[in-house]
Amino acid sequence: MTAPLAPHENRRGSARHEVPEPLRNDVRVLGEFLGRVLREAGGEELLNDVERLRELSIRAHDEPEGDALALAEELVAGFSLDRAEQVARAFTCYFHLANTAEEYHRVRVLREREANADPHALTPDDSLPAAVVKLAEEVGDDEARRRLREVEFRPVLTAHPTEARRRAVSRSIRRIAELVAERDVRSSGGVSLAENDRRLLAEIDTLWRTAPLRQAKPSVLDEVRTVLGVFESTLADVLPAVYRRLDDWLLDGEAGTTQPVVRPFARLGSWIGGDRDGNPNVTAEVTRSAAQLASEQVLIELEKSARRTAAGLTLDGAGTPASSELNALWQRQRSLSEPIATRVSAESPNEPHRRELLFVVERLA
């Protein structure tokens, strides 16, 4: 049998030739793994039903005047409820995997474009540095820098009223995306690829076996936790990277050795749990809980960031002595909590820089 759920050879006529080869390969690999999962879960019969419906759907698209649509409807009408659910879940999994491959391919293209660019050259037209250059051409360098310091970006997150996908499914898709990316940087064969295959198959099997929808309507606080998951998995890392890249370009060789040119300009907001549009489930107590959850998540991310920074500051005090400002800061910290100061001093003897950050870590925790 041909690889199940891989892109069809005659799919949508010439459209097949417009799909980049790396993307086509990713979809093929993911489709093959899903086919193995379906065969193990429901036997050859389930796989055949899925393949038959897929082929008829493609034919119906390519030949709208033919009989493929009627045959597809007849096939579906003959499914039992259990088989219909299995087939629907199979297609849901496939579309999750195809979308994941497509999203990663966009990342791949951007990385390739960046890898081929001069690191000190102007980045593409859709970038922040390019916007700064264009602004400087219009108003001058000094005015462009002044306006840049006043930039504000305030995305406000909200819940979609029809969003029923579970966080467990979103996390599974995220892990699959990471494994797809890993295949790009690992060797083309051998033990590393075999290990990636094994983990990818396990994740796709988990995705298949995970109930795709919530059994009960999510509460407002469930929606809050979902959006905080987005913050944890992406925004907490992406926003600092945006600041750093912009500073790398604006300061060139001085980046990291002097104060940033641009202050943090993103201020995240959320309507979830705080909207007052008549939702009876949003009470004062819910709003208070939503704020507490957001505060906790921010503190967790700050703690992780401070801990990572502390891990790299193992500078010996004899060779790299603390400045007078750092010593003064340490004295102020000791006055806040002598027990914490004693504990971190024991953990980092004669490492004043790391000691300072570990105190911050403890206070955040």
mmCIF file of C-alpha atoms in Angstrom:
data_model
loop_
_atom_site.group_PDB
_atom_site.id
_atom_site.type_symbol
_atom_site.label_atom_id
_atom_site.label_comp_id
_atom_site.label_asym_id
_atom_site.label_seq_id
_atom_site.Cartn_x
_atom_site.Cartn_y
_atom_site.Cartn_z
ATOM 1 C CA MET A 1 0.000 0.000 0.000
ATOM 2 C CA THR A 2 1.165 3.522 -0.686
ATOM 3 C CA ALA A 3 1.993 5.775 2.247
ATOM 4 C CA PRO A 4 -1.338 6.608 3.926
ATOM 5 C CA LEU A 5 -2.457 10.181 4.201
ATOM 6 C CA ALA A 6 0.589 11.477 2.355
ATOM 7 C CA PRO A 7 -0.043 14.102 -0.341
ATOM 8 C CA HIS A 8 -1.933 12.515 -3.257
ATOM 9 C CA GLU A 9 -0.025 12.279 -6.553
ATOM 10 C CA ASN A 10 -2.854 13.937 -8.498
ATOM 11 C CA ARG A 11 -3.898 16.301 -5.782
ATOM 12 C CA ARG A 12 -5.575 19.418 -7.126
ATOM 13 C CA GLY A 13 -3.874 19.216 -10.465
ATOM 14 C CA SER A 14 -0.914 21.529 -10.830
ATOM 15 C CA ALA A 15 -1.268 22.823 -7.250
ATOM 16 C CA ARG A 16 0.908 19.924 -6.136
ATOM 17 C CA HIS A 17 3.874 21.405 -7.966
ATOM 18 C CA GLU A 18 3.519 24.662 -6.026
ATOM 19 C CA VAL A 19 4.198 22.983 -2.677
ATOM 20 C CA PRO A 20 7.890 23.374 -1.692
ATOM 21 C CA GLU A 21 9.712 20.075 -1.443
ATOM 22 C CA PRO A 22 10.717 20.438 2.257
ATOM 23 C CA LEU A 23 7.085 21.097 3.188
ATOM 24 C CA ARG A 24 5.881 18.219 1.039
ATOM 25 C CA ASN A 25 8.400 15.925 2.744
ATOM 26 C CA ASP A 26 7.278 17.010 6.233
ATOM 27 C CA VAL A 27 3.623 16.363 5.401
ATOM 28 C CA ARG A 28 4.532 12.991 3.893
ATOM 29 C CA VAL A 29 6.437 11.904 7.012
ATOM 30 C CA LEU A 30 3.682 13.047 9.357
ATOM 31 C CA GLY A 31 1.046 11.390 7.174
ATOM 32 C CA GLU A 32 2.924 8.096 7.165
ATOM 33 C CA PHE A 33 3.181 8.100 10.940
ATOM 34 C CA LEU A 34 -0.506 8.894 11.299
ATOM 35 C CA GLY A 35 -1.277 6.040 8.905
ATOM 36 C CA ARG A 36 0.659 3.642 11.146
ATOM 37 C CA VAL A 37 -1.239 4.887 14.171
ATOM 38 C CA LEU A 38 -4.601 4.423 12.440
ATOM 39 C CA ARG A 39 -3.706 0.918 11.295
ATOM 40 C CA GLU A 40 -2.675 -0.082 14.829
ATOM 41 C CA ALA A 41 -5.726 1.556 16.410
ATOM 42 C CA GLY A 42 -8.480 0.487 14.012
ATOM 43 C CA GLY A 43 -6.984 -2.021 11.632
ATOM 44 C CA GLU A 44 -6.666 -1.959 7.883
ATOM 45 C CA GLU A 45 -10.410 -1.304 7.533
ATOM 46 C CA LEU A 46 -10.214 2.067 9.282
ATOM 47 C CA LEU A 47 -7.214 3.092 7.207
ATOM 48 C CA ASN A 48 -9.002 2.064 4.003
ATOM 49 C CA ASP A 49 -12.101 4.078 4.934
ATOM 50 C CA VAL A 50 -10.007 7.165 5.624
ATOM 51 C CA GLU A 51 -8.019 6.740 2.401
ATOM 52 C CA ARG A 52 -11.143 6.153 0.331
ATOM 53 C CA LEU A 53 -12.863 9.258 1.700
ATOM 54 C CA ARG A 54 -9.721 11.310 1.178
ATOM 55 C CA GLU A 55 -9.399 10.219 -2.446
ATOM 56 C CA LEU A 56 -13.077 10.896 -3.154
ATOM 57 C CA SER A 57 -12.800 14.348 -1.558
ATOM 58 C CA ILE A 58 -9.844 15.193 -3.786
ATOM 59 C CA ARG A 59 -11.693 13.971 -6.862
ATOM 60 C CA ALA A 60 -14.777 15.978 -5.885
ATOM 61 C CA HIS A 61 -12.611 19.087 -5.693
ATOM 62 C CA ASP A 62 -10.803 18.439 -8.969
ATOM 63 C CA GLU A 63 -13.853 17.162 -10.876
ATOM 64 C CA PRO A 64 -16.907 19.001 -9.491
ATOM 65 C CA GLU A 65 -19.112 17.671 -12.290
ATOM 66 C CA GLY A 66 -18.219 14.032 -11.588
ATOM 67 C CA ASP A 67 -19.759 11.508 -9.226
ATOM 68 C CA ALA A 68 -17.078 11.692 -6.509
ATOM 69 C CA LEU A 69 -19.111 13.872 -4.146
ATOM 70 C CA ALA A 70 -22.110 11.531 -4.318
ATOM 71 C CA LEU A 71 -19.858 8.535 -3.710
ATOM 72 C CA ALA A 72 -18.263 10.298 -0.714
ATOM 73 C CA GLU A 73 -21.701 11.045 0.751
ATOM 74 C CA GLU A 74 -22.718 7.432 0.216
ATOM 75 C CA LEU A 75 -19.557 6.203 1.929
ATOM 76 C CA VAL A 76 -20.092 8.449 4.959
ATOM 77 C CA ALA A 77 -23.776 7.517 5.191
ATOM 78 C CA GLY A 78 -22.742 3.890 5.561
ATOM 79 C CA PHE A 79 -20.481 4.528 8.554
ATOM 80 C CA SER A 80 -21.587 3.492 12.015
ATOM 81 C CA LEU A 81 -21.459 6.252 14.625
ATOM 82 C CA ASP A 82 -18.231 4.831 16.048
ATOM 83 C CA ARG A 83 -16.604 4.606 12.616
ATOM 84 C CA ALA A 84 -17.771 8.115 11.705
ATOM 85 C CA GLU A 85 -16.165 9.442 14.889
ATOM 86 C CA GLN A 86 -12.913 7.594 14.129
ATOM 87 C CA VAL A 87 -12.773 8.919 10.571
ATOM 88 C CA ALA A 88 -13.562 12.457 11.703
ATOM 89 C CA ARG A 89 -10.849 12.237 14.344
ATOM 90 C CA ALA A 90 -8.379 10.905 11.758
ATOM 91 C CA PHE A 91 -8.994 13.884 9.484
ATOM 92 C CA THR A 92 -8.785 16.269 12.442
ATOM 93 C CA CYS A 93 -5.390 14.831 13.358
ATOM 94 C CA TYR A 94 -4.220 15.022 9.760
ATOM 95 C CA PHE A 95 -5.174 18.677 9.418
ATOM 96 C CA HIS A 96 -3.459 19.457 12.724
ATOM 97 C CA LEU A 97 -0.298 17.809 11.380
ATOM 98 C CA ALA A 98 -0.496 19.467 7.949
ATOM 99 C CA ASN A 99 -1.026 22.898 9.548
ATOM 100 C CA THR A 100 1.894 22.275 11.904
ATOM 101 C CA ALA A 101 4.144 21.399 8.956
ATOM 102 C CA GLU A 102 3.037 24.526 7.083
ATOM 103 C CA GLU A 103 3.612 26.783 10.084
ATOM 104 C CA TYR A 104 7.084 25.352 10.626
ATOM 105 C CA HIS A 105 7.908 25.761 6.941
ATOM 106 C CA ARG A 106 7.258 29.497 7.264
ATOM 107 C CA VAL A 107 9.791 29.531 10.095
ATOM 108 C CA ARG A 108 12.214 27.538 7.944
ATOM 109 C CA VAL A 109 11.931 30.048 5.084
ATOM 110 C CA LEU A 110 12.538 33.003 7.416
ATOM 111 C CA ARG A 111 15.584 31.298 8.947
ATOM 112 C CA GLU A 112 17.028 30.546 5.527
ATOM 113 C CA ARG A 113 16.474 34.133 4.441
ATOM 114 C CA GLU A 114 18.176 35.362 7.604
ATOM 115 C CA ALA A 115 21.070 32.898 7.262
ATOM 116 C CA ASN A 116 21.852 34.224 3.782
ATOM 117 C CA ALA A 117 21.797 37.880 4.838
ATOM 118 C CA ASP A 118 24.688 40.029 5.990
ATOM 119 C CA PRO A 119 24.280 40.216 9.789
ATOM 120 C CA HIS A 120 24.897 43.971 9.705
ATOM 121 C CA ALA A 121 22.827 44.687 6.631
ATOM 122 C CA LEU A 122 19.330 46.089 6.674
ATOM 123 C CA THR A 123 16.847 43.326 7.320
ATOM 124 C CA PRO A 124 13.759 42.782 5.109
ATOM 125 C CA ASP A 125 11.168 45.448 4.425
ATOM 126 C CA ASP A 126 8.682 43.955 6.904
ATOM 127 C CA SER A 127 11.066 44.296 9.851
ATOM 128 C CA LEU A 128 11.309 46.861 12.631
ATOM 129 C CA PRO A 129 14.816 48.039 11.591
ATOM 130 C CA ALA A 130 13.547 48.698 8.068
ATOM 131 C CA ALA A 131 10.697 50.763 9.512
ATOM 132 C CA VAL A 132 13.186 52.765 11.590
ATOM 133 C CA VAL A 133 15.314 53.467 8.523
ATOM 134 C CA LYS A 134 12.299 54.638 6.545
ATOM 135 C CA LEU A 135 11.195 56.856 9.416
ATOM 136 C CA ALA A 136 14.707 58.336 9.754
ATOM 137 C CA GLU A 137 14.689 59.192 6.042
ATOM 138 C CA GLU A 138 11.476 61.141 6.574
ATOM 139 C CA VAL A 139 12.105 62.920 9.889
ATOM 140 C CA GLY A 140 15.827 62.544 10.616
ATOM 141 C CA ASP A 141 17.783 60.216 12.925
ATOM 142 C CA ASP A 142 17.221 62.112 16.189
ATOM 143 C CA GLU A 143 13.466 62.425 15.719
ATOM 144 C CA ALA A 144 13.231 58.763 14.645
ATOM 145 C CA ARG A 145 15.021 57.670 17.836
ATOM 146 C CA ARG A 146 12.772 59.904 19.941
ATOM 147 C CA ARG A 147 9.644 58.414 18.394
ATOM 148 C CA LEU A 148 11.060 54.934 18.783
ATOM 149 C CA ARG A 149 11.372 55.513 22.522
ATOM 150 C CA GLU A 150 7.662 56.369 22.595
ATOM 151 C CA VAL A 151 6.448 53.279 20.721
ATOM 152 C CA GLU A 152 3.657 51.373 22.437
ATOM 153 C CA PHE A 153 2.284 48.001 21.423
ATOM 154 C CA ARG A 154 -0.705 46.841 23.434
ATOM 155 C CA PRO A 155 -2.099 43.500 22.216
ATOM 156 C CA VAL A 156 -5.231 42.512 24.113
ATOM 157 C CA LEU A 157 -5.905 38.792 24.251
ATOM 158 C CA THR A 158 -9.402 37.407 24.309
ATOM 159 C CA ALA A 159 -11.151 34.043 24.175
ATOM 160 C CA HIS A 160 -12.905 32.897 21.034
ATOM 161 C CA PRO A 161 -16.491 31.904 21.872
ATOM 162 C CA THR A 162 -16.269 28.788 19.672
ATOM 163 C CA GLU A 163 -12.816 27.641 20.815
ATOM 164 C CA ALA A 164 -13.276 24.137 22.173
ATOM 165 C CA ARG A 165 -9.815 22.681 21.591
ATOM 166 C CA ARG A 166 -8.237 21.404 24.761
ATOM 167 C CA ARG A 167 -4.916 22.631 26.079
ATOM 168 C CA ALA A 168 -3.733 19.010 26.013
ATOM 169 C CA VAL A 169 -4.213 18.985 22.229
ATOM 170 C CA SER A 170 -2.432 22.325 21.834
ATOM 171 C CA ARG A 171 0.512 21.077 23.894
ATOM 172 C CA SER A 172 0.687 17.885 21.833
ATOM 173 C CA ILE A 173 0.745 19.878 18.587
ATOM 174 C CA ARG A 174 3.479 22.104 20.017
ATOM 175 C CA ARG A 175 5.643 19.068 20.877
ATOM 176 C CA ILE A 176 5.139 17.682 17.363
ATOM 177 C CA ALA A 177 6.211 21.036 15.902
ATOM 178 C CA GLU A 178 9.392 20.911 17.983
ATOM 179 C CA LEU A 179 10.177 17.428 16.674
ATOM 180 C CA VAL A 180 9.578 18.525 13.069
ATOM 181 C CA ALA A 181 12.024 21.388 13.626
ATOM 182 C CA GLU A 182 14.500 18.978 15.212
ATOM 183 C CA ARG A 183 14.553 16.894 12.017
ATOM 184 C CA ASP A 184 15.938 19.934 10.185
ATOM 185 C CA VAL A 185 19.020 20.237 12.380
ATOM 186 C CA ARG A 186 19.761 16.576 13.052
ATOM 187 C CA SER A 187 21.666 14.322 10.694
ATOM 188 C CA SER A 188 19.767 12.797 7.794
ATOM 189 C CA GLY A 189 20.044 9.279 9.184
ATOM 190 C CA GLY A 190 21.403 7.132 11.953
ATOM 191 C CA VAL A 191 20.507 6.958 15.617
ATOM 192 C CA SER A 192 19.406 10.590 15.973
ATOM 193 C CA LEU A 193 16.817 10.332 13.207
ATOM 194 C CA ALA A 194 15.601 6.984 14.516
ATOM 195 C CA GLU A 195 15.089 8.542 17.942
ATOM 196 C CA ASN A 196 13.213 11.435 16.368
ATOM 197 C CA ASP A 197 11.022 8.967 14.469
ATOM 198 C CA ARG A 198 10.205 7.109 17.663
ATOM 199 C CA ARG A 199 9.268 10.243 19.579
ATOM 200 C CA LEU A 200 7.287 11.670 16.666
ATOM 201 C CA LEU A 201 5.303 8.459 16.318
ATOM 202 C CA ALA A 202 4.601 8.457 20.066
ATOM 203 C CA GLU A 203 3.386 12.068 19.985
ATOM 204 C CA ILE A 204 1.116 11.466 16.985
ATOM 205 C CA ASP A 205 -0.270 8.379 18.710
ATOM 206 C CA THR A 206 -0.959 10.496 21.793
ATOM 207 C CA LEU A 207 -2.652 13.160 19.657
ATOM 208 C CA TRP A 208 -4.882 10.494 18.088
ATOM 209 C CA ARG A 209 -5.834 9.013 21.455
ATOM 210 C CA THR A 210 -6.484 12.365 23.171
ATOM 211 C CA ALA A 211 -10.118 13.484 23.177
ATOM 212 C CA PRO A 212 -10.046 16.537 20.893
ATOM 213 C CA LEU A 213 -12.866 18.463 22.571
ATOM 214 C CA ARG A 214 -13.719 19.383 26.110
ATOM 215 C CA GLN A 215 -16.555 17.378 27.636
ATOM 216 C CA ALA A 216 -17.940 20.454 29.354
ATOM 217 C CA LYS A 217 -18.110 24.117 28.457
ATOM 218 C CA PRO A 218 -14.919 25.847 29.638
ATOM 219 C CA SER A 219 -15.225 28.227 32.538
ATOM 220 C CA VAL A 220 -13.903 31.759 32.353
ATOM 221 C CA LEU A 221 -10.856 30.751 34.389
ATOM 222 C CA ASP A 222 -10.247 27.819 32.026
ATOM 223 C CA GLU A 223 -10.064 30.383 29.229
ATOM 224 C CA VAL A 224 -7.669 32.482 31.309
ATOM 225 C CA ARG A 225 -5.381 29.469 31.784
ATOM 226 C CA THR A 226 -5.482 28.748 28.048
ATOM 227 C CA VAL A 227 -4.303 32.215 27.082
ATOM 228 C CA LEU A 228 -1.645 32.142 29.805
ATOM 229 C CA GLY A 229 -0.412 28.953 28.182
ATOM 230 C CA VAL A 230 0.146 30.960 24.999
ATOM 231 C CA PHE A 231 2.105 33.523 26.998
ATOM 232 C CA GLU A 232 4.220 30.803 28.616
ATOM 233 C CA SER A 233 4.956 28.928 25.389
ATOM 234 C CA THR A 234 5.622 31.844 23.033
ATOM 235 C CA LEU A 235 5.278 35.440 24.144
ATOM 236 C CA ALA A 236 7.544 35.154 27.179
ATOM 237 C CA ASP A 237 10.423 34.200 24.867
ATOM 238 C CA VAL A 238 9.477 36.047 21.690
ATOM 239 C CA LEU A 239 9.108 39.561 23.098
ATOM 240 C CA PRO A 240 12.603 39.662 24.689
ATOM 241 C CA ALA A 241 14.009 38.294 21.412
ATOM 242 C CA VAL A 242 12.325 41.141 19.500
ATOM 243 C CA TYR A 243 13.849 43.722 21.858
ATOM 244 C CA ARG A 244 17.286 42.119 21.591
ATOM 245 C CA ARG A 245 17.246 41.920 17.804
ATOM 246 C CA LEU A 246 16.199 45.529 17.455
ATOM 247 C CA ASP A 247 18.933 46.608 19.850
ATOM 248 C CA ASP A 248 21.495 44.432 18.038
ATOM 249 C CA TRP A 249 20.708 46.325 14.857
ATOM 250 C CA LEU A 250 20.481 49.815 16.368
ATOM 251 C CA LEU A 251 23.641 49.518 18.492
ATOM 252 C CA ASP A 252 25.605 47.210 16.195
ATOM 253 C CA GLY A 253 28.831 46.196 18.000
ATOM 254 C CA GLU A 254 27.890 47.984 21.215
ATOM 255 C CA ALA A 255 24.770 45.886 21.803
ATOM 256 C CA GLY A 256 24.912 44.208 25.183
ATOM 257 C CA THR A 257 27.571 46.545 26.538
ATOM 258 C CA THR A 258 25.455 49.670 26.906
ATOM 259 C CA GLN A 259 21.911 50.557 27.796
ATOM 260 C CA PRO A 260 19.239 49.537 25.266
ATOM 261 C CA VAL A 261 18.065 52.248 22.902
ATOM 262 C CA VAL A 262 14.440 51.172 23.019
ATOM 263 C CA ARG A 263 12.564 50.638 26.239
ATOM 264 C CA PRO A 264 10.148 47.674 26.440
ATOM 265 C CA PHE A 265 7.169 48.732 24.362
ATOM 266 C CA ALA A 266 4.832 45.728 24.567
ATOM 267 C CA ARG A 267 2.148 45.865 27.226
ATOM 268 C CA LEU A 268 0.036 42.742 27.208
ATOM 269 C CA GLY A 269 -3.608 42.913 28.144
ATOM 270 C CA SER A 270 -6.462 40.442 28.396
ATOM 271 C CA TRP A 271 -10.203 40.783 28.295
ATOM 272 C CA ILE A 272 -10.706 37.261 29.623
ATOM 273 C CA GLY A 273 -12.092 37.375 33.125
ATOM 274 C CA GLY A 274 -12.309 41.152 33.137
ATOM 275 C CA ASP A 275 -14.776 42.011 30.392
ATOM 276 C CA ARG A 276 -17.969 43.756 31.357
ATOM 277 C CA ASP A 277 -20.092 43.051 28.288
ATOM 278 C CA GLY A 278 -22.923 41.357 30.118
ATOM 279 C CA ASN A 279 -21.375 37.925 30.603
ATOM 280 C CA PRO A 280 -22.992 36.756 33.870
ATOM 281 C CA ASN A 281 -20.062 34.409 34.564
ATOM 282 C CA VAL A 282 -17.612 37.297 34.891
ATOM 283 C CA THR A 283 -17.950 38.400 38.472
ATOM 284 C CA ALA A 284 -15.701 40.510 40.655
ATOM 285 C CA GLU A 285 -14.304 37.311 42.199
ATOM 286 C CA VAL A 286 -13.551 35.864 38.752
ATOM 287 C CA THR A 287 -11.769 39.072 37.753
ATOM 288 C CA ARG A 288 -9.734 38.948 40.955
ATOM 289 C CA SER A 289 -8.794 35.306 40.288
ATOM 290 C CA ALA A 290 -7.898 36.079 36.665
ATOM 291 C CA ALA A 291 -5.555 38.848 37.800
ATOM 292 C CA GLN A 292 -3.969 36.549 40.364
ATOM 293 C CA LEU A 293 -3.374 33.843 37.742
ATOM 294 C CA ALA A 294 -1.783 36.361 35.372
ATOM 295 C CA SER A 295 0.387 37.775 38.151
ATOM 296 C CA GLU A 296 1.542 34.293 39.124
ATOM 297 C CA GLN A 297 2.464 33.451 35.530
ATOM 298 C CA VAL A 298 4.465 36.642 35.126
ATOM 299 C CA LEU A 299 6.355 35.978 38.360
ATOM 300 C CA ILE A 300 7.100 32.410 37.258
ATOM 301 C CA GLU A 301 8.553 33.654 33.962
ATOM 302 C CA LEU A 302 10.620 36.330 35.731
ATOM 303 C CA GLU A 303 11.917 33.736 38.182
ATOM 304 C CA LYS A 304 12.939 31.400 35.339
ATOM 305 C CA SER A 305 14.660 34.230 33.504
ATOM 306 C CA ALA A 306 16.543 35.357 36.601
ATOM 307 C CA ARG A 307 17.587 31.768 37.369
ATOM 308 C CA ARG A 308 18.953 31.294 33.822
ATOM 309 C CA THR A 309 20.893 34.535 34.120
ATOM 310 C CA ALA A 310 22.275 33.567 37.526
ATOM 311 C CA ALA A 311 23.471 30.229 36.159
ATOM 312 C CA GLY A 312 25.773 32.082 33.758
ATOM 313 C CA LEU A 313 27.207 34.546 36.284
ATOM 314 C CA THR A 314 29.706 32.225 37.991
ATOM 315 C CA LEU A 315 32.361 34.964 38.036
ATOM 316 C CA ASP A 316 34.966 34.565 40.749
ATOM 317 C CA GLY A 317 35.113 37.587 43.049
ATOM 318 C CA ALA A 318 38.903 37.580 43.130
ATOM 319 C CA GLY A 319 39.342 37.900 39.385
ATOM 320 C CA THR A 320 36.163 39.897 38.731
ATOM 321 C CA PRO A 321 35.435 41.884 41.889
ATOM 322 C CA ALA A 322 32.036 43.407 42.551
ATOM 323 C CA SER A 323 31.612 47.104 41.885
ATOM 324 C CA SER A 324 30.764 49.507 44.685
ATOM 325 C CA GLU A 325 27.207 49.707 43.307
ATOM 326 C CA LEU A 326 26.864 45.921 43.438
ATOM 327 C CA ASN A 327 28.161 45.816 47.010
ATOM 328 C CA ALA A 328 25.699 48.526 48.004
ATOM 329 C CA LEU A 329 22.880 46.558 46.394
ATOM 330 C CA TRP A 330 23.917 43.466 48.348
ATOM 331 C CA GLN A 331 23.727 45.358 51.619
ATOM 332 C CA ARG A 332 20.217 46.523 50.782
ATOM 333 C CA GLN A 333 19.256 42.970 49.903
ATOM 334 C CA ARG A 334 20.580 41.645 53.213
ATOM 335 C CA SER A 335 18.398 44.139 55.023
ATOM 336 C CA LEU A 336 15.351 42.729 53.215
ATOM 337 C CA SER A 337 15.977 39.126 54.243
ATOM 338 C CA GLU A 338 18.994 37.902 56.194
ATOM 339 C CA PRO A 339 17.949 34.204 55.863
ATOM 340 C CA ILE A 340 17.850 34.433 52.046
ATOM 341 C CA ALA A 341 21.174 36.284 52.002
ATOM 342 C CA THR A 342 22.783 33.601 54.144
ATOM 343 C CA ARG A 343 21.406 30.802 51.977
ATOM 344 C CA VAL A 344 22.521 32.230 48.622
ATOM 345 C CA SER A 345 25.921 33.210 50.032
ATOM 346 C CA ALA A 346 26.474 29.571 51.000
ATOM 347 C CA GLU A 347 25.377 28.443 47.530
ATOM 348 C CA SER A 348 27.683 30.876 45.708
ATOM 349 C CA PRO A 349 30.718 31.580 47.852
ATOM 350 C CA ASN A 350 32.930 34.299 46.379
ATOM 351 C CA GLU A 351 30.585 34.718 43.402
ATOM 352 C CA PRO A 352 29.041 38.124 44.124
ATOM 353 C CA HIS A 353 27.324 38.531 40.743
ATOM 354 C CA ARG A 354 25.586 35.168 40.883
ATOM 355 C CA ARG A 355 24.732 35.743 44.544
ATOM 356 C CA GLU A 356 22.859 38.934 43.674
ATOM 357 C CA LEU A 357 20.740 37.222 41.033
ATOM 358 C CA LEU A 358 20.025 34.224 43.256
ATOM 359 C CA PHE A 359 18.681 36.620 45.864
ATOM 360 C CA VAL A 360 16.357 38.037 43.181
ATOM 361 C CA VAL A 361 15.317 34.476 42.273
ATOM 362 C CA GLU A 362 14.446 33.718 45.885
ATOM 363 C CA ARG A 363 12.474 36.910 46.294
ATOM 364 C CA LEU A 364 10.495 36.241 43.105
ATOM 365 C CA ALA A 365 9.798 32.673 44.233
#
